[in-house]
DNA sequence: ATAGGGTTAG
């Protein structure tokens, strides 16, 4: 039988397994064939067939083939196939090279499974154990894995030490990625900023790493401030900068800046790729211009699940639950399959508009129609839904049937429901329980002491306050922001200093008067 | 043969 040539294999896509020789020859021809087969792999089955060929041809010690094999496995989401071959007891590790490890590390770093990303770091250790030197490509791959761990800083700092040890600490790619890693957690934001400030030469990527870090760590106003600094230095924001700043605006409600960014994109002819349109759409909706968002949505020629979800969420957030549900149904009608995030948005819509039975139906349809296992956030939506309409028993029953341990967010929703609907003893029991589990959370104390105040149990209220201060816990003031004439102001509960002279508090009183006139009865 | 920053989430 003739050995299939590279041309033969490429021309016979999809895979033709009968073209495989039964007794493959060794050497260069086998290598070429295997590489071509790997390139043509489009399914797990192809990959396994190619693995069989690879083993039969004695190619398991060929670094080039192994590297391509790792890359092919990665794109087929079959990392374990690659690593079980690469790192089996029969493998001859002395033939490994840095390129192979880079490929394995990159594949694992890109995976959406947390376990894989942790493995990326293990493979780096394995690389060092094989006495291979990491090169300039290794660290950006490795740091990307660190950035998406739940604890980016601790692992990141260890990798940083290696960066220094192997002499890559002045490489701009590595430095940008380090800023990205450190800026992902509030505890290491200062380290990130320090690296950023000491960058000899910045690129738009450097700015984005820092701005994006502020957004991810929940410091959107700092993200906007840094964006202003960037503009002040005459650096042109690129597409990704705009996306990040829009995301900060969505958080801050900075509608004027959103509109400015929209016109900037038009003026500078920045390509309006889908993620940019989605960011603009979401920011408009979150900042209150839901109709503007819907208009943009209708103009967009390409829409993804993100676009639909942003619209649904925007409508839900502004109390337009019926429209949100209608858009969700339109999305399904358009053949877009909802994911877990889309379900959160439609459940939020039901929640904000009191649609209990609709919410229940959507919750059930997640699993039955789409095979999506509800996460704790979805259970949270349901608890919130029942709680808001006063169905405290039903909320409690729902929590009892949850397959996972309720988180503090859910307990606090229940406490809120108990308080609003007069189930004070029950609320007290839950709050005390929660306090035992997590004695460091500030607002649990406040909520409990307010419950005592409602029942006129002043002694207990005082004791709760004392326990709080004895444990050194202070209430972090609630915070929001307002945009006035293009400036963004922090708006902190109990601190009137910054906005005193700007008519903000007069406006607040005005709003308070109007809501009371409309029939609102304030409760504690 | 291989690099850095990116949109939705009670």
XYZ file of C-alpha atoms (C1' of nucleotides) in Angstrom:
534
model
C 0.000 0.000 0.000
C 1.235 3.465 -0.816
C 1.944 5.881 1.956
C -0.424 8.826 1.613
C 1.405 11.989 0.710
C 0.748 15.278 2.448
C -1.151 16.461 -0.623
C -3.224 13.317 -0.607
C -4.283 13.785 3.007
C -5.034 17.489 2.638
C -7.061 16.842 -0.475
C -9.193 14.208 1.186
C -10.767 16.301 3.906
C -12.562 15.374 5.972
C -10.363 12.668 7.238
C -10.083 9.426 5.329
C -9.086 6.794 7.785
C -8.743 4.046 5.165
C -5.924 6.052 3.643
C -3.829 5.228 6.666
C -1.161 2.654 5.917
C -1.411 -0.568 7.904
C 2.348 -0.846 8.366
C 3.604 2.705 8.475
C 7.203 3.321 7.594
C 9.475 5.336 9.797
C 11.455 8.436 9.105
C 10.800 11.586 7.207
C 7.827 10.399 5.179
C 5.994 9.244 8.290
C 6.730 12.576 9.944
C 5.287 14.485 6.964
C 2.216 12.267 6.908
C 1.622 12.641 10.610
C 1.949 16.421 10.436
C -0.551 16.536 7.596
C -2.925 14.260 9.468
C -2.686 16.475 12.545
C -3.429 19.525 10.479
C -6.504 17.820 9.067
C -7.885 16.742 12.433
C -11.397 18.065 12.963
C -12.738 15.743 15.629
C -11.673 13.734 18.598
C -12.000 10.574 16.517
C -9.510 11.913 13.967
C -7.161 12.818 16.754
C -7.264 9.327 18.229
C -6.705 7.767 14.804
C -3.742 10.048 14.295
C -2.425 9.118 17.725
C -2.507 5.460 16.694
C -0.588 6.310 13.546
C 1.896 8.387 15.503
C 2.637 5.544 17.894
C 2.896 2.897 15.186
C 5.301 5.053 13.194
C 7.679 5.461 16.082
C 7.120 9.213 16.146
C 6.610 9.557 19.860
C 10.154 10.938 20.206
C 9.736 13.522 17.464
C 9.460 16.958 19.114
C 8.017 18.624 16.011
C 5.251 16.057 15.719
C 4.559 16.136 19.440
C 4.289 19.921 19.442
C 1.820 19.890 16.548
C -0.002 17.108 18.320
C -0.355 19.224 21.450
C -1.600 22.168 19.391
C -4.161 20.017 17.550
C -5.419 18.530 20.820
C -5.796 21.983 22.243
C -7.944 23.248 19.390
C -10.127 20.143 19.714
C -10.541 20.728 23.444
C -8.847 17.384 24.140
C -5.906 18.418 26.262
C -5.910 15.215 28.248
C -5.350 13.196 25.064
C -2.203 15.189 24.371
C -0.838 15.113 27.859
C -1.495 11.424 28.422
C 0.604 10.683 25.347
C 3.258 13.303 26.015
C 3.793 12.532 29.654
C 3.157 8.787 29.770
C 5.747 6.566 31.482
C 6.955 5.488 28.012
C 7.729 9.013 26.924
C 11.363 9.908 26.364
C 11.501 13.231 28.132
C 15.085 13.960 27.129
C 13.793 14.815 23.649
C 11.400 17.496 24.832
C 12.131 21.075 23.917
C 10.938 24.459 25.153
C 8.616 24.856 22.180
C 6.728 21.738 23.155
C 6.250 22.977 26.705
C 5.246 26.422 25.480
C 2.529 24.816 23.381
C 1.296 22.719 26.284
C 1.359 25.696 28.656
C -0.445 27.930 26.161
C -3.115 25.312 25.520
C -3.802 24.920 29.202
C -3.694 28.666 29.860
C -6.401 29.243 27.229
C -8.723 26.570 28.550
C -11.937 27.661 30.213
C -11.557 24.962 32.864
C -9.889 26.101 36.036
C -8.154 22.732 36.526
C -6.448 23.049 33.140
C -5.205 26.532 33.970
C -3.705 25.250 37.192
C -2.030 22.479 35.195
C -0.356 25.110 33.007
C 1.665 26.069 36.048
C 2.498 22.434 36.813
C 3.791 22.003 33.269
C 6.028 25.003 33.779
C 7.512 23.235 36.828
C 7.889 20.078 34.738
C 9.667 22.128 32.092
C 12.177 23.353 34.651
C 12.611 19.809 36.004
C 13.506 18.689 32.479
C 16.274 21.317 32.660
C 14.761 23.341 29.855
C 15.194 27.114 29.825
C 11.975 29.117 29.498
C 12.134 31.598 26.622
C 10.450 34.927 25.949
C 7.246 33.204 24.844
C 6.934 31.050 27.930
C 6.106 33.794 30.427
C 3.276 35.544 28.570
C 1.591 32.129 28.196
C 2.171 31.221 31.797
C 1.061 34.603 33.148
C -2.113 34.378 31.133
C -2.915 31.219 33.076
C -2.180 33.012 36.361
C -4.418 35.955 35.474
C -7.513 33.768 35.295
C -6.984 31.914 38.561
C -9.157 32.813 41.555
C -6.003 33.930 43.375
C -3.956 35.585 40.618
C -1.583 37.422 42.911
C 0.005 34.619 44.943
C 0.815 32.441 41.939
C 1.605 35.503 39.841
C 4.217 36.650 42.334
C 5.933 33.249 42.173
C 6.024 33.396 38.399
C 7.269 36.974 38.668
C 10.241 35.677 40.675
C 11.006 33.287 37.797
C 10.676 36.153 35.311
C 13.380 37.994 37.219
C 15.536 34.874 37.623
C 15.531 34.108 33.913
C 16.134 37.724 32.910
C 12.846 38.655 31.255
C 11.763 41.443 33.597
C 12.409 44.178 31.061
C 10.601 42.483 28.195
C 7.594 44.733 27.420
C 5.307 41.806 26.606
C 6.113 40.148 29.915
C 5.733 43.424 31.813
C 2.339 44.176 30.288
C 1.155 40.718 31.221
C 2.481 41.131 34.757
C 0.479 44.346 35.096
C -2.521 42.406 33.836
C -2.020 39.695 36.475
C -1.443 42.038 39.420
C -4.260 44.397 38.494
C -6.798 41.570 38.625
C -7.075 41.550 42.419
C -7.675 44.532 44.707
C -4.867 43.423 47.046
C -2.201 43.739 44.374
C -3.523 46.755 42.485
C -0.780 48.917 43.961
C 1.914 46.531 42.722
C 0.347 46.688 39.278
C 0.241 50.463 39.361
C 3.851 50.547 40.490
C 4.912 48.395 37.528
C 2.783 50.575 35.290
C 4.327 53.814 36.547
C 7.810 52.412 36.069
C 7.197 51.250 32.491
C 9.963 52.843 30.400
C 7.814 52.847 27.289
C 4.073 52.333 27.276
C 1.897 51.060 24.479
C -1.910 51.027 24.276
C -1.652 47.481 25.625
C 0.068 48.725 28.786
C -2.723 51.241 29.394
C -5.362 48.620 28.754
C -3.793 46.173 31.171
C -4.028 48.789 33.921
C -7.438 50.233 32.960
C -8.855 46.737 32.557
C -7.474 45.802 35.965
C -9.269 48.715 37.587
C -12.499 47.633 35.929
C -12.112 43.982 36.945
C -11.270 44.897 40.533
C -14.305 47.148 40.796
C -12.543 50.546 40.680
C -14.295 51.922 37.639
C -13.749 55.549 38.609
C -9.979 54.912 38.672
C -10.270 53.307 35.243
C -11.896 56.472 33.931
C -9.307 58.658 35.663
C -6.506 56.699 33.999
C -8.277 57.001 30.677
C -8.329 60.797 31.151
C -4.611 60.692 31.876
C -4.045 58.709 28.710
C -5.934 61.334 26.731
C -4.012 64.083 28.514
C -0.780 62.544 27.255
C -2.094 62.601 23.724
C -2.297 58.810 23.364
C -5.046 57.733 21.010
C -7.401 55.213 22.611
C -7.785 52.164 20.419
C -10.704 49.791 20.055
C -9.909 47.778 23.164
C -9.388 50.866 25.318
C -12.828 52.089 24.268
C -14.388 48.718 25.162
C -12.831 48.822 28.619
C -13.827 52.409 29.338
C -17.367 51.673 28.170
C -17.496 48.843 30.645
C -16.372 51.257 33.384
C -19.067 53.724 32.286
C -21.710 51.018 32.499
C -20.669 50.542 36.099
C -20.663 54.254 36.924
C -23.718 55.333 34.961
C -21.613 57.855 33.068
C -23.942 58.412 30.138
C -22.237 61.524 28.799
C -18.918 59.698 28.509
C -20.643 56.745 26.816
C -22.083 59.077 24.199
C -18.726 60.788 23.750
C -17.028 57.408 23.219
C -19.731 56.491 20.703
C -19.042 59.611 18.674
C -15.285 59.172 19.066
C -15.575 55.728 17.476
C -17.500 57.232 14.556
C -15.132 60.185 14.162
C -11.929 58.157 14.229
C -13.334 55.394 12.046
C -12.505 52.774 14.621
C -13.722 49.452 13.241
C -17.002 48.586 14.916
C -16.454 44.924 15.626
C -19.108 43.061 17.537
C -17.485 43.294 20.999
C -17.279 47.078 20.638
C -20.944 47.352 19.610
C -21.874 45.087 22.509
C -19.919 47.191 24.981
C -21.603 50.353 23.688
C -25.005 48.699 23.750
C -24.547 47.465 27.294
C -23.210 50.800 28.530
C -26.130 52.716 27.006
C -28.624 50.321 28.556
C -26.996 50.347 31.978
C -26.720 54.144 32.004
C -30.438 54.540 31.476
C -30.687 55.064 27.732
C -32.475 51.770 27.146
C -34.242 53.067 24.052
C -30.923 54.210 22.583
C -29.567 50.734 23.303
C -32.517 49.061 21.607
C -32.128 51.378 18.597
C -28.446 50.426 18.327
C -29.347 46.761 18.717
C -31.741 47.000 15.794
C -29.106 48.691 13.624
C -26.470 46.033 14.335
C -26.116 43.600 11.447
C -24.386 40.956 13.579
C -25.693 40.045 17.020
C -24.360 37.553 19.503
C -25.749 36.119 22.713
C -23.940 38.987 24.464
C -25.922 41.592 22.481
C -29.237 39.936 23.291
C -28.336 39.496 26.942
C -27.346 43.157 27.290
C -30.693 44.302 25.894
C -32.672 41.906 28.092
C -30.676 42.949 31.116
C -31.063 46.643 30.325
C -34.837 46.320 30.010
C -35.012 44.210 33.184
C -32.921 46.682 35.145
C -35.311 49.498 34.276
C -38.433 47.631 35.272
C -39.493 46.784 31.719
C -39.849 43.109 32.518
C -42.528 42.315 29.960
C -40.435 43.694 27.114
C -37.373 41.872 28.452
C -39.241 38.571 28.424
C -40.476 39.302 24.915
C -36.916 39.961 23.709
C -35.796 36.712 25.334
C -38.478 34.859 23.389
C -37.443 36.683 20.197
C -33.881 35.575 20.814
C -34.917 31.949 21.041
C -37.036 32.448 17.928
C -33.971 33.783 16.108
C -32.237 30.482 16.844
C -29.839 31.869 19.454
C -29.456 29.299 22.213
C -29.585 30.972 25.651
C -26.709 30.349 28.030
C -26.512 30.633 31.809
C -25.932 34.391 31.675
C -28.955 34.973 29.429
C -31.066 33.057 31.932
C -29.823 35.293 34.734
C -30.982 38.314 32.746
C -34.437 36.914 32.038
C -34.816 35.763 35.651
C -33.787 39.257 36.758
C -36.522 40.609 34.493
C -39.111 38.379 36.153
C -37.745 39.409 39.528
C -37.971 43.148 38.925
C -41.460 42.879 37.532
C -42.917 40.409 40.002
C -43.502 37.662 37.429
C -43.298 34.693 39.772
C -44.748 31.932 37.612
C -42.907 33.041 34.474
C -39.698 33.030 36.469
C -40.399 29.566 37.770
C -41.056 28.318 34.226
C -37.815 29.814 32.905
C -35.890 28.329 35.784
C -37.287 24.879 35.049
C -36.727 25.221 31.313
C -33.015 25.832 31.804
C -32.397 22.207 32.498
C -35.313 20.567 30.717
C -35.040 22.480 27.424
C -31.400 23.507 27.302
C -29.552 21.089 29.555
C -28.091 23.957 31.603
C -27.555 23.059 35.239
C -28.685 26.094 37.309
C -25.832 27.696 39.231
C -26.077 29.350 42.629
C -26.752 32.709 40.907
C -29.869 31.265 39.288
C -31.073 29.925 42.611
C -30.344 33.395 43.982
C -32.599 34.962 41.342
C -35.441 32.663 42.371
C -34.996 33.402 46.072
C -34.975 37.102 45.249
C -38.091 36.677 43.115
C -40.067 34.924 45.852
C -38.723 37.276 48.509
C -39.667 40.471 46.728
C -43.296 39.474 46.294
C -43.517 38.451 49.937
C -43.569 34.672 49.449
C -41.165 34.138 52.326
C -42.245 30.529 52.922
C -41.805 29.649 49.295
C -38.373 31.287 49.257
C -37.362 29.278 52.319
C -38.705 26.071 50.837
C -36.751 26.798 47.668
C -33.557 27.286 49.650
C -34.174 23.968 51.417
C -34.357 22.119 48.111
C -31.217 23.719 46.673
C -28.565 21.160 45.762
C -25.790 23.415 47.009
C -25.026 25.288 50.205
C -26.723 28.736 50.040
C -24.215 31.574 49.963
C -24.334 34.694 52.160
C -25.952 36.662 49.312
C -28.940 34.327 49.411
C -29.182 34.424 53.198
C -29.174 38.215 53.103
C -31.982 38.226 50.528
C -34.017 36.066 52.875
C -33.274 38.313 55.826
C -34.387 41.291 53.755
C -37.618 39.489 52.862
C -38.237 38.647 56.520
C -37.723 42.266 57.507
C -39.970 43.730 54.851
C -42.706 41.181 55.392
C -42.689 41.252 59.176
C -41.080 37.867 59.865
C -38.758 39.398 62.386
C -37.941 36.348 64.564
C -37.166 34.257 61.512
C -34.988 37.028 60.096
C -33.155 37.233 63.395
C -32.476 33.486 63.417
C -31.061 33.526 59.895
C -28.975 36.619 60.575
C -27.476 35.140 63.757
C -26.697 31.938 61.909
C -25.028 33.860 59.129
C -23.029 35.863 61.627
C -21.694 32.654 63.171
C -20.565 31.460 59.761
C -19.070 34.734 58.609
C -18.402 37.164 61.485
C -16.462 39.563 59.253
C -19.267 40.781 57.019
C -20.181 44.332 57.980
C -23.752 44.608 56.771
C -24.950 41.439 58.527
C -24.423 43.244 61.854
C -26.257 46.294 60.593
C -29.189 44.241 59.309
C -29.425 42.297 62.575
C -29.286 45.420 64.693
C -31.986 46.989 62.526
C -34.160 43.913 63.068
C -33.809 44.391 66.838
C -34.683 48.045 66.461
C -37.889 47.102 64.643
C -38.818 44.885 67.569
C -37.794 47.593 70.037
C -35.207 45.264 71.597
C -32.744 48.038 72.309
C -30.508 45.965 74.551
C -29.923 43.374 71.829
C -29.441 46.059 69.234
C -26.781 47.643 71.371
C -25.082 44.280 71.980
C -24.915 43.626 68.232
C -23.331 47.009 67.619
C -20.853 46.367 70.411
C -19.917 42.906 69.069
C -19.296 44.553 65.736
C -16.950 47.197 67.085
C -15.207 44.727 69.407
C -14.333 42.627 66.403
C -13.009 45.709 64.673
C -15.623 45.634 61.945
C -16.804 48.853 60.409
C -19.628 49.428 58.012
C -18.214 50.209 54.604
C -20.355 53.103 53.436
C -22.609 52.539 50.469
C -21.277 54.219 47.380
C -22.548 55.258 43.990
C -21.514 57.897 41.514
C -22.957 60.724 39.494
C -21.751 62.357 36.327
C -22.105 66.141 36.284
C -20.958 68.096 33.237
C -18.620 65.313 32.192
C -17.062 64.892 35.640
C -17.648 61.756 37.659
C -18.230 62.234 41.368
C -18.154 59.595 44.066
C -21.319 59.649 46.067
C -20.684 58.148 49.490
C -23.393 57.560 52.117
C -22.954 59.920 55.052
C -20.345 62.073 53.348
C -21.770 65.215 51.813
C -18.545 67.135 51.412
C -17.871 66.640 47.728
C -21.291 67.345 46.330
C -22.658 69.784 48.881
C -22.394 72.856 46.698
C -23.739 71.347 43.538
C -27.409 71.065 44.248
C -27.241 67.275 44.450
C -28.782 67.041 47.907
C -31.517 69.507 47.021
C -32.316 67.248 44.076
C -32.319 64.193 46.350
C -34.843 65.823 48.658
C -36.937 66.743 45.660
C -36.903 63.116 44.506
C -37.765 61.999 48.026
C -40.769 64.348 48.088
C -41.970 63.106 44.727
C -41.663 59.412 45.600
C -43.620 60.014 48.810
C -46.292 61.846 46.827
C -46.437 58.837 44.510
C -47.254 56.659 47.508
C -43.878 55.331 48.592
C -43.681 54.503 52.297
C -40.071 54.379 53.470
C -38.970 51.564 55.748
C -35.752 51.453 57.709
C 6.736 27.163 14.153
C 5.056 30.257 19.526
C 3.909 36.873 22.613
C 0.905 41.415 25.668
C -4.705 44.488 26.698
C -11.167 42.947 25.058
C -18.048 42.755 25.375
C -23.004 40.033 28.921
C -23.679 38.015 35.271
C -28.335 38.641 42.448
